[in-house]
Short mmCIF file of C-alpha atoms in Angstrom, two decimals:
data_model
loop_
_atom_site.label_atom_id
_atom_site.label_comp_id
_atom_site.label_asym_id
_atom_site.label_seq_id
_atom_site.Cartn_x
_atom_site.Cartn_y
_atom_site.Cartn_z
CA MET A 87 0.29 -69.67 -31.36
CA SER A 88 0.83 -70.13 -27.70
CA GLY A 89 3.90 -67.91 -27.78
CA VAL A 90 2.05 -65.17 -29.66
CA GLY A 91 -0.90 -65.39 -27.25
CA LEU A 92 1.45 -65.19 -24.28
CA GLU A 93 3.13 -62.10 -25.78
CA LEU A 94 -0.23 -60.38 -26.44
CA ARG A 95 -1.36 -61.10 -22.92
CA ARG A 96 1.91 -59.70 -21.55
CA ARG A 97 1.51 -56.49 -23.60
CA ASN A 98 -2.12 -56.10 -22.53
CA GLY A 99 -1.04 -56.58 -18.94
CA ASP A 100 1.64 -53.90 -19.27
CA GLU A 101 -0.83 -51.43 -20.81
CA SER A 102 -3.44 -52.13 -18.15
CA GLY A 103 -0.76 -51.70 -15.47
CA ARG A 104 0.28 -48.36 -16.93
CA SER A 105 -3.32 -47.17 -17.19
CA GLY A 106 -4.01 -48.33 -13.64
CA LYS A 107 -0.87 -46.62 -12.44
CA PHE A 108 -1.63 -43.30 -14.12
CA GLY A 109 -5.37 -43.53 -13.36
CA GLY A 110 -4.62 -44.16 -9.69
CA ARG A 111 -2.21 -41.21 -9.66
CA GLU A 112 -4.87 -38.91 -11.14
CA GLU A 113 -7.42 -40.07 -8.59
CA ASP A 114 -4.94 -39.47 -5.77
CA GLU A 115 -4.24 -35.96 -7.06
CA GLU A 116 -7.95 -35.20 -7.21
CA GLU A 117 -8.45 -36.46 -3.66
CA GLU A 118 -5.50 -34.37 -2.45
CA GLU A 119 -6.94 -31.26 -4.11
CA GLU A 120 -10.33 -31.84 -2.49
CA ASN A 121 -8.73 -32.42 0.91
CA GLU A 122 -6.69 -29.24 0.52
CA LYS A 123 -9.80 -27.24 -0.23
CA GLY A 124 -11.57 -28.68 2.81
CA LEU A 125 -14.99 -27.83 1.35
CA GLU A 126 -18.27 -29.69 1.44
CA ALA A 127 -19.86 -30.83 -1.81
CA TRP A 128 -22.40 -28.01 -1.90
CA GLU A 129 -19.67 -25.48 -1.10
CA ARG A 130 -17.53 -26.63 -4.04
CA ALA A 131 -20.53 -26.43 -6.35
CA TYR A 132 -21.35 -22.95 -5.13
CA ALA A 133 -17.76 -21.78 -5.61
CA ASP A 134 -17.69 -23.20 -9.14
CA GLU A 135 -21.03 -21.64 -10.08
CA ARG A 136 -20.13 -18.13 -8.89
CA SER A 137 -16.39 -18.17 -9.51
CA TRP A 138 -16.58 -14.91 -11.49
CA GLU A 139 -17.43 -13.02 -8.28
CA SER A 140 -13.89 -13.55 -6.94
CA LEU A 141 -12.26 -11.76 -9.91
CA GLN A 142 -12.16 -8.18 -11.13
CA GLU A 143 -10.62 -6.38 -14.07
CA ASP A 144 -7.71 -4.00 -13.45
CA GLU A 145 -6.72 -0.87 -15.40
CA TYR A 146 -4.82 -2.98 -17.95
CA GLY A 147 -7.77 -5.24 -18.75
CA LEU A 148 -6.35 -8.21 -16.83
CA LEU A 149 -8.26 -10.32 -14.33
CA ARG A 150 -7.01 -10.43 -10.75
CA PRO A 151 -8.50 -11.52 -7.41
CA ILE A 152 -10.68 -9.00 -5.62
CA ASP A 153 -8.92 -7.14 -2.81
CA SER A 154 -11.36 -7.58 0.08
CA ALA A 155 -9.52 -5.03 2.22
CA THR A 156 -9.98 -2.37 -0.47
CA LEU A 157 -13.67 -3.15 -0.73
CA HIS A 158 -14.01 -2.97 3.06
CA HIS A 159 -12.28 0.40 3.11
CA ALA A 160 -14.50 1.71 0.28
CA GLN A 161 -17.67 0.64 2.10
CA TYR A 162 -16.49 2.35 5.27
CA ARG A 163 -15.62 5.57 3.44
CA ARG A 164 -19.13 5.64 1.93
CA ARG A 165 -20.67 5.28 5.39
CA ALA A 166 -18.40 8.02 6.76
CA GLN A 167 -19.30 10.40 3.93
CA SER A 168 -23.03 9.82 4.42
CA TYR A 169 -22.59 10.50 8.14
CA SER A 170 -20.62 13.70 7.59
CA SER A 171 -23.25 15.05 5.20
CA ALA A 172 -26.00 14.59 7.80
CA VAL A 173 -26.71 17.12 10.51
CA ARG A 174 -26.38 16.34 14.20
CA ILE A 175 -29.55 14.45 15.09
CA GLN A 176 -31.05 13.01 18.24
CA LYS A 177 -30.85 9.23 18.56
CA GLY A 178 -32.75 6.74 20.63
CA LEU A 179 -30.33 5.05 23.03
CA ILE A 180 -32.88 2.83 24.78
CA ARG A 181 -34.29 0.58 22.06
CA TYR A 182 -36.81 -2.23 22.20
CA LEU A 183 -36.37 -4.25 19.02
CA TYR A 184 -38.26 -7.31 17.82
CA VAL A 185 -36.53 -9.37 15.12
CA VAL A 186 -39.16 -11.27 13.11
CA ILE A 187 -37.82 -14.14 10.99
CA ASP A 188 -39.84 -15.68 8.16
CA LEU A 189 -39.63 -19.49 8.45
CA SER A 190 -42.29 -20.33 5.90
CA ARG A 191 -41.61 -22.83 3.11
CA ALA A 192 -39.93 -20.00 1.15
CA ALA A 193 -37.12 -19.95 3.73
CA ALA A 194 -36.07 -23.45 2.63
CA GLU A 195 -35.07 -22.23 -0.86
CA THR A 196 -31.43 -22.83 -1.78
CA ASP A 197 -30.60 -19.64 -3.70
CA PHE A 198 -28.65 -18.70 -0.55
CA ARG A 199 -26.39 -21.69 0.15
CA PRO A 200 -27.04 -24.02 1.84
CA SER A 201 -30.51 -22.45 2.41
CA ARG A 202 -32.08 -19.13 3.28
CA ARG A 203 -32.86 -20.15 6.84
CA ALA A 204 -29.26 -21.22 7.53
CA VAL A 205 -27.85 -17.97 6.16
CA VAL A 206 -30.42 -15.90 8.07
CA ALA A 207 -29.72 -17.72 11.35
CA LYS A 208 -25.97 -17.23 10.94
CA ASN A 209 -26.27 -13.50 10.22
CA VAL A 210 -28.90 -12.88 12.90
CA GLU A 211 -26.49 -14.34 15.44
CA ILE A 212 -23.83 -11.85 14.30
CA PHE A 213 -26.38 -9.04 14.38
CA ILE A 214 -27.54 -9.79 17.93
CA ARG A 215 -23.99 -9.65 19.30
CA GLU A 216 -23.24 -6.44 17.40
CA PHE A 217 -26.56 -4.90 18.51
CA PHE A 218 -25.79 -5.35 22.21
CA ASP A 219 -22.26 -4.07 21.68
CA GLN A 220 -23.62 -0.88 20.09
CA ASN A 221 -26.70 -0.58 22.34
CA PRO A 222 -25.88 -1.84 25.86
CA LEU A 223 -29.06 -0.29 27.32
CA SER A 224 -31.43 -1.86 24.78
CA HIS A 225 -33.45 -5.08 24.56
CA ILE A 226 -34.19 -7.59 21.81
CA GLY A 227 -37.00 -10.09 21.30
CA LEU A 228 -37.34 -12.80 18.65
CA ALA A 229 -40.44 -13.94 16.72
CA ILE A 230 -40.96 -16.32 13.80
CA ILE A 231 -43.60 -16.67 11.07
CA LYS A 232 -44.66 -20.13 9.88
CA ASP A 233 -47.90 -21.95 8.99
CA GLY A 234 -49.66 -18.58 8.68
CA VAL A 235 -49.11 -17.86 12.40
CA ALA A 236 -46.59 -15.72 14.30
CA HIS A 237 -44.89 -17.24 17.34
CA CYS A 238 -42.84 -15.42 19.99
CA LEU A 239 -39.52 -17.20 20.54
CA THR A 240 -38.08 -14.96 23.27
CA ASP A 241 -39.39 -12.02 25.23
CA LEU A 242 -37.59 -8.69 25.29
CA GLY A 243 -34.30 -9.12 27.15
CA GLY A 244 -30.66 -8.14 27.28
CA SER A 245 -28.98 -11.56 27.10
CA PRO A 246 -27.60 -12.37 23.63
CA GLU A 247 -26.84 -15.99 24.50
CA SER A 248 -30.45 -16.82 25.44
CA HIS A 249 -31.75 -15.35 22.16
CA ILE A 250 -29.21 -17.19 20.03
CA LYS A 251 -29.88 -20.49 21.78
CA ALA A 252 -33.64 -20.15 21.28
CA LEU A 253 -33.22 -19.26 17.60
CA LEU A 254 -30.91 -22.14 16.69
CA GLY A 255 -33.36 -24.63 18.20
CA LYS A 256 -36.33 -23.50 16.05
CA LEU A 257 -35.30 -23.48 12.39
CA GLU A 258 -37.97 -25.74 10.85
CA CYS A 259 -39.73 -24.31 7.79
CA SER A 260 -43.36 -24.96 6.88
CA GLY A 261 -46.54 -23.28 5.63
CA ASP A 262 -47.11 -19.73 4.48
CA ALA A 263 -46.05 -16.36 5.91
CA SER A 264 -48.50 -13.89 7.47
CA LEU A 265 -47.23 -10.35 7.78
CA GLU A 266 -50.39 -9.15 9.53
CA ASN A 267 -50.15 -11.77 12.29
CA ALA A 268 -46.50 -10.83 12.86
CA LEU A 269 -47.36 -7.14 13.19
CA ASP A 270 -50.24 -7.92 15.56
CA LEU A 271 -47.92 -9.99 17.75
CA VAL A 272 -45.19 -7.37 18.05
CA HIS A 273 -47.75 -4.58 18.46
CA GLY A 274 -49.19 -6.31 21.52
CA CYS A 275 -45.70 -6.72 23.03
CA LEU A 276 -44.33 -3.24 22.23
CA CYS A 277 -47.40 -1.30 23.34
CA GLN A 278 -46.40 -2.00 26.95
CA ILE A 279 -43.02 -0.31 26.50
CA PRO A 280 -42.58 3.03 28.36
CA THR A 281 -42.71 6.25 26.33
CA TYR A 282 -38.95 6.83 26.60
CA GLY A 283 -38.22 3.53 24.83
CA HIS A 284 -37.92 3.45 21.03
CA ARG A 285 -40.09 0.69 19.56
CA GLU A 286 -38.71 -1.06 16.50
CA VAL A 287 -39.40 -4.13 14.39
CA LEU A 288 -36.95 -5.73 11.93
CA ILE A 289 -38.53 -8.32 9.62
CA LEU A 290 -36.43 -10.77 7.56
CA TYR A 291 -38.94 -11.77 4.90
CA SER A 292 -38.37 -14.65 2.48
CA ALA A 293 -41.83 -15.14 0.94
CA LEU A 294 -43.27 -13.35 -2.09
CA SER A 295 -46.76 -13.05 -0.62
CA THR A 296 -48.58 -12.80 2.70
CA CYS A 297 -51.55 -14.87 3.89
CA ASP A 298 -53.49 -12.53 6.21
CA PRO A 299 -56.79 -13.16 8.04
CA GLY A 300 -57.86 -9.49 7.98
CA ASP A 301 -57.07 -6.06 6.57
CA ILE A 302 -53.31 -5.53 6.83
CA MET A 303 -53.68 -1.81 6.03
CA GLU A 304 -55.49 -1.30 9.36
CA THR A 305 -52.70 -3.15 11.15
CA ILE A 306 -50.09 -0.91 9.52
CA GLN A 307 -51.96 2.22 10.65
CA LYS A 308 -52.20 0.73 14.15
CA CYS A 309 -48.41 0.28 14.26
CA LYS A 310 -47.94 3.81 12.98
CA LYS A 311 -50.12 5.25 15.77
CA ALA A 312 -48.18 3.22 18.33
CA ARG A 313 -44.88 4.76 17.08
CA ILE A 314 -43.45 1.39 16.02
CA ARG A 315 -40.74 1.76 13.40
CA CYS A 316 -40.94 -1.22 11.04
CA SER A 317 -38.03 -2.17 8.75
CA VAL A 318 -37.96 -5.09 6.30
CA ILE A 319 -35.08 -6.93 4.63
CA GLY A 320 -36.29 -9.08 1.76
CA LEU A 321 -34.53 -12.22 0.59
CA SER A 322 -36.38 -12.78 -2.67
CA ALA A 323 -37.71 -9.65 -4.43
CA GLU A 324 -39.26 -6.28 -3.72
CA ILE A 325 -42.86 -6.52 -2.45
CA TYR A 326 -45.25 -3.57 -2.43
CA ILE A 327 -46.83 -4.25 0.95
CA CYS A 328 -43.43 -4.39 2.65
CA LYS A 329 -42.38 -1.14 1.03
CA HIS A 330 -45.67 0.48 2.04
CA LEU A 331 -45.21 -0.72 5.63
CA CYS A 332 -41.74 0.86 5.88
CA GLU A 333 -42.87 4.14 4.30
CA GLN A 334 -45.78 4.49 6.71
CA THR A 335 -43.82 3.71 9.87
CA GLY A 336 -40.54 5.43 9.00
CA GLY A 337 -38.51 2.26 8.56
CA ILE A 338 -36.07 1.08 5.89
CA TYR A 339 -36.91 -1.44 3.17
CA SER A 340 -34.13 -3.24 1.30
CA VAL A 341 -33.59 -6.46 -0.61
CA ALA A 342 -30.46 -8.59 -0.15
CA MET A 343 -28.66 -9.66 -3.30
CA ASP A 344 -26.32 -12.20 -1.68
CA GLU A 345 -25.05 -13.33 1.71
CA SER A 346 -22.49 -10.56 2.14
CA HIS A 347 -25.09 -7.94 1.18
CA LEU A 348 -27.52 -9.42 3.69
CA LYS A 349 -24.94 -9.13 6.45
CA GLU A 350 -24.21 -5.52 5.50
CA LEU A 351 -27.92 -4.63 5.50
CA LEU A 352 -28.42 -6.26 8.88
CA LEU A 353 -25.49 -4.49 10.53
CA GLU A 354 -26.83 -1.14 9.30
CA HIS A 355 -29.64 -1.57 11.85
CA ALA A 356 -27.23 -2.04 14.78
CA PRO A 357 -26.46 1.68 15.48
CA PRO A 358 -29.30 3.70 17.01
CA PRO A 359 -31.58 5.26 14.38
CA PRO A 360 -32.70 8.92 14.46
CA ALA A 361 -35.50 9.61 16.92
CA ILE A 362 -38.93 10.51 15.56
CA ALA A 363 -39.15 14.31 15.71
CA GLU A 364 -42.65 14.57 17.23
CA PHE A 365 -41.76 12.11 20.02
CA ALA A 366 -38.16 13.21 20.67
CA ALA A 367 -38.89 15.03 23.93
CA ALA A 368 -36.35 14.54 26.71
CA ASN A 369 -37.39 12.35 29.63
CA LEU A 370 -35.93 11.67 33.04
CA ILE A 371 -35.60 7.95 33.68
CA LYS A 372 -35.18 6.36 37.08
CA MET A 373 -32.33 3.85 37.03
CA GLY A 374 -30.75 1.70 39.67
CA PHE A 375 -27.14 0.57 39.91
CA PRO A 376 -27.23 -2.84 41.64
CA GLN A 377 -24.32 -4.26 43.58
CA ARG A 378 -22.78 -7.60 42.72
CA GLU A 379 -22.77 -10.17 45.47
CA SER A 380 -19.76 -12.23 46.43
CA GLU A 381 -18.84 -15.29 44.43
CA THR A 382 -19.62 -17.64 47.31
CA ALA A 383 -23.12 -16.31 48.09
CA VAL A 384 -26.08 -18.55 47.22
CA SER A 385 -29.34 -16.82 46.24
CA ILE A 386 -32.49 -17.40 44.19
CA CYS A 387 -32.66 -15.42 40.93
CA SER A 388 -36.02 -13.65 40.50
CA CYS A 389 -35.86 -13.74 36.68
CA HIS A 390 -35.26 -17.52 36.30
CA GLN A 391 -36.56 -18.74 39.69
CA THR A 392 -33.46 -20.87 40.23
CA ALA A 393 -30.74 -20.95 42.87
CA LYS A 394 -27.38 -19.61 41.74
CA VAL A 395 -23.97 -19.34 43.35
CA GLY A 396 -22.27 -15.94 42.95
CA GLY A 397 -22.49 -13.47 40.11
CA VAL A 398 -25.95 -12.22 41.18
CA TYR A 399 -26.93 -8.56 41.48
CA THR A 400 -29.17 -7.02 44.16
CA CYS A 401 -31.80 -4.42 43.26
CA PRO A 402 -31.15 -1.24 45.35
CA ARG A 403 -34.89 -0.58 45.81
CA CYS A 404 -36.53 -3.94 46.65
CA LYS A 405 -33.40 -6.10 47.27
CA ALA A 406 -34.49 -8.66 44.68
CA ARG A 407 -31.81 -10.81 43.00
CA ILE A 408 -31.17 -10.72 39.27
CA CYS A 409 -28.49 -12.48 37.23
CA GLU A 410 -27.88 -10.22 34.21
CA LEU A 411 -27.76 -6.52 33.29
CA PRO A 412 -29.30 -4.41 31.84
CA THR A 413 -32.85 -5.44 32.74
CA GLU A 414 -35.95 -4.36 34.59
CA CYS A 415 -36.54 -5.62 38.10
CA ARG A 416 -39.30 -8.25 38.13
CA ILE A 417 -40.50 -7.06 41.53
CA CYS A 418 -40.48 -3.24 41.47
CA GLY A 419 -39.99 -2.49 37.74
CA LEU A 420 -36.87 -0.35 38.25
CA THR A 421 -34.49 -0.16 35.27
CA LEU A 422 -31.21 -1.73 36.37
CA VAL A 423 -27.94 -0.90 34.59
CA SER A 424 -24.24 -0.64 35.33
CA SER A 425 -21.97 2.36 34.87
CA PRO A 426 -20.05 0.77 31.94
CA HIS A 427 -23.34 0.49 30.03
CA LEU A 428 -23.88 4.23 30.29
CA ALA A 429 -20.25 4.93 29.35
CA ARG A 430 -20.51 2.76 26.23
CA SER A 431 -23.66 4.61 25.13
CA TYR A 432 -21.96 8.01 25.47
CA HIS A 433 -20.26 7.89 22.07
CA HIS A 434 -23.65 7.88 20.30
CA LEU A 435 -24.46 11.26 21.84
CA PHE A 436 -21.10 12.83 21.00
CA PRO A 437 -19.50 10.79 18.20
CA ILE A 438 -16.04 11.47 16.80
CA ASP A 439 -16.03 13.64 13.71
CA PRO A 440 -15.12 11.69 10.55
CA PHE A 441 -11.45 11.92 9.62
CA LEU A 442 -10.65 13.83 6.45
CA GLU A 443 -8.85 12.13 3.59
CA VAL A 444 -5.46 13.68 2.86
CA PRO A 445 -4.95 14.32 -0.89
CA LEU A 446 -1.84 12.68 -2.30
CA ASN A 447 -0.61 16.00 -3.69
CA ASN A 448 -0.56 17.46 -0.16
CA VAL A 449 1.76 14.74 1.12
CA ASN A 450 5.32 16.08 1.36
CA GLN A 451 8.49 15.43 3.32
CA LYS A 452 7.07 17.12 6.43
CA SER A 453 4.05 14.83 6.51
CA PRO A 454 4.16 11.92 8.99
CA LYS A 455 5.62 8.77 7.48
CA ALA A 456 3.92 6.41 9.93
CA CYS A 457 0.38 5.99 11.21
CA PHE A 458 -0.10 7.59 14.63
CA GLY A 459 -2.20 4.64 15.79
CA CYS A 460 -0.41 1.46 14.69
CA GLN A 461 2.97 3.02 13.75
CA GLN A 462 2.90 1.24 10.40
CA SER A 463 4.51 3.01 7.45
CA LEU A 464 2.24 5.14 5.28
CA LEU A 465 4.62 4.81 2.33
CA LYS A 466 4.66 2.09 -0.31
CA PRO A 467 7.96 0.34 -1.16
CA GLY A 468 8.58 2.89 -3.95
CA SER A 469 8.26 5.86 -1.56
CA ASN A 470 4.76 6.43 -2.93
CA SER A 471 2.16 7.54 -0.40
CA ILE A 472 -0.93 5.43 0.18
CA ILE A 473 -4.37 6.64 1.21
CA ARG A 474 -4.30 8.30 4.61
CA VAL A 475 -6.73 10.28 6.75
CA ALA A 476 -6.20 13.02 9.33
CA CYS A 477 -8.07 14.17 12.42
CA SER A 478 -9.46 17.68 12.00
CA LYS A 479 -8.58 18.60 15.62
CA CYS A 480 -5.17 17.12 16.41
CA LYS A 481 -4.00 16.91 12.74
CA GLN A 482 -2.51 13.45 13.28
CA HIS A 483 -2.44 11.06 10.30
CA PHE A 484 -3.90 7.53 10.42
CA CYS A 485 -4.20 4.60 8.05
CA LEU A 486 -7.64 3.35 6.95
CA ASP A 487 -7.55 0.32 9.25
CA CYS A 488 -6.97 2.52 12.29
CA ASP A 489 -9.65 4.89 11.03
CA ILE A 490 -12.20 2.06 11.01
CA TYR A 491 -11.09 0.80 14.43
CA ILE A 492 -11.26 4.27 16.00
CA HIS A 493 -14.74 5.11 14.70
CA GLU A 494 -16.37 1.69 15.06
CA SER A 495 -14.74 0.23 18.18
CA LEU A 496 -12.54 2.67 20.15
CA HIS A 497 -14.71 5.82 19.80
CA ASN A 498 -11.78 8.01 20.94
CA CYS A 499 -9.07 9.69 18.87
CA PRO A 500 -5.60 8.66 20.18
CA GLY A 501 -4.12 11.93 18.95
CA CYS A 502 -6.66 14.10 20.80
CA GLU A 503 -6.31 11.96 23.94
CA SER A 504 -2.51 12.31 23.89
CA VAL A 505 -2.79 16.10 23.54
CA ARG A 506 -5.27 16.23 26.41
CA SER A 507 -3.07 14.08 28.67
CA SER A 508 0.02 16.16 27.88
CA LYS A 509 -1.85 19.36 28.81
CA LEU A 510 -2.94 17.84 32.10
CA GLY A 511 0.65 16.80 32.82
CA ASN A 512 1.96 20.32 32.15
CA GLU A 513 -0.69 21.86 34.39
CA GLN A 514 0.22 19.51 37.24
#
């Protein structure tokens, strides 16, 4: 009996050793997979829940990963076609925009991972930087809605870093949202803007209702009379009062379906909107071009009331010191800008015409085989042409990536510039 018991114990020990060996190997493989992914727990859950969004069906009925570059190109082509169908319109280059963020208890919902407020804060940061890149002469202010009250986070200014820092420090959610209080707050701030400035409000609304102390319809009419364009991006569902507000003030109302859609909707508000026809009269604006002091000079900044070493500008009218451009002088009220700001705003007045897509049946042996911008081949490995576009003036061919870069960042056609420079060289 002792021998049989010893043999059974030995077999049980071998089996437990094998199971421990294989079980440990499986656990190690799982840990390695998780480490390779490098995702947090909520990120893995989100990826597993919406895994179908990363696949699409091809022409043969097979599933394959979505080509993000193709989607990006398709979105750009839609924007270019909508622009080409529109007539040449006047735009407001000097904008005064208030971004109102709903931080009521609805902003703590987790349908946007990890929460609505985190996604909104991330995309608002991207929007602020893109806004100042597209509108160097404009100003932004931030406001929040929580506990039924609207609070002003930052005043209108041209420093993206100060706005982002103030926003990231105030992301607590509580109470209800009040659309009327938010409109009253921004109305009081934007009524002081000069007539040449375009007054705008962009509201990121998470709640499904509004808790107002008075008649919001009167507030909407007050904003309409003050020429304040109000736009709303909803994060939950379409709300009648938000749609009515945008229709009355000439704004845009949209509802975000996911995080990428929210980012796309936000960035659509970065370029200058069309000016209101009845208030689109031309105005002459007094502007000053301050000089930058030496890096070793010590002076007191009039906007922050602190002593700074170097990098300070001097107002040409009252000789006050300021630390950032563009802005308005705190002493004499003169608008202060620099020449690069005006140069960067020029492309909104005279934008480049959209490039025309070249049909594949028009591509022959005489057509360029490489992109004029990046010099990459416009032919696939099988000598098959890929999608290309051409400038209507210089007739040079470009790939879609260069097309996007030229129209959204460079704002100059390399082919037209090369023709112009060659003409100047021949004349000299």
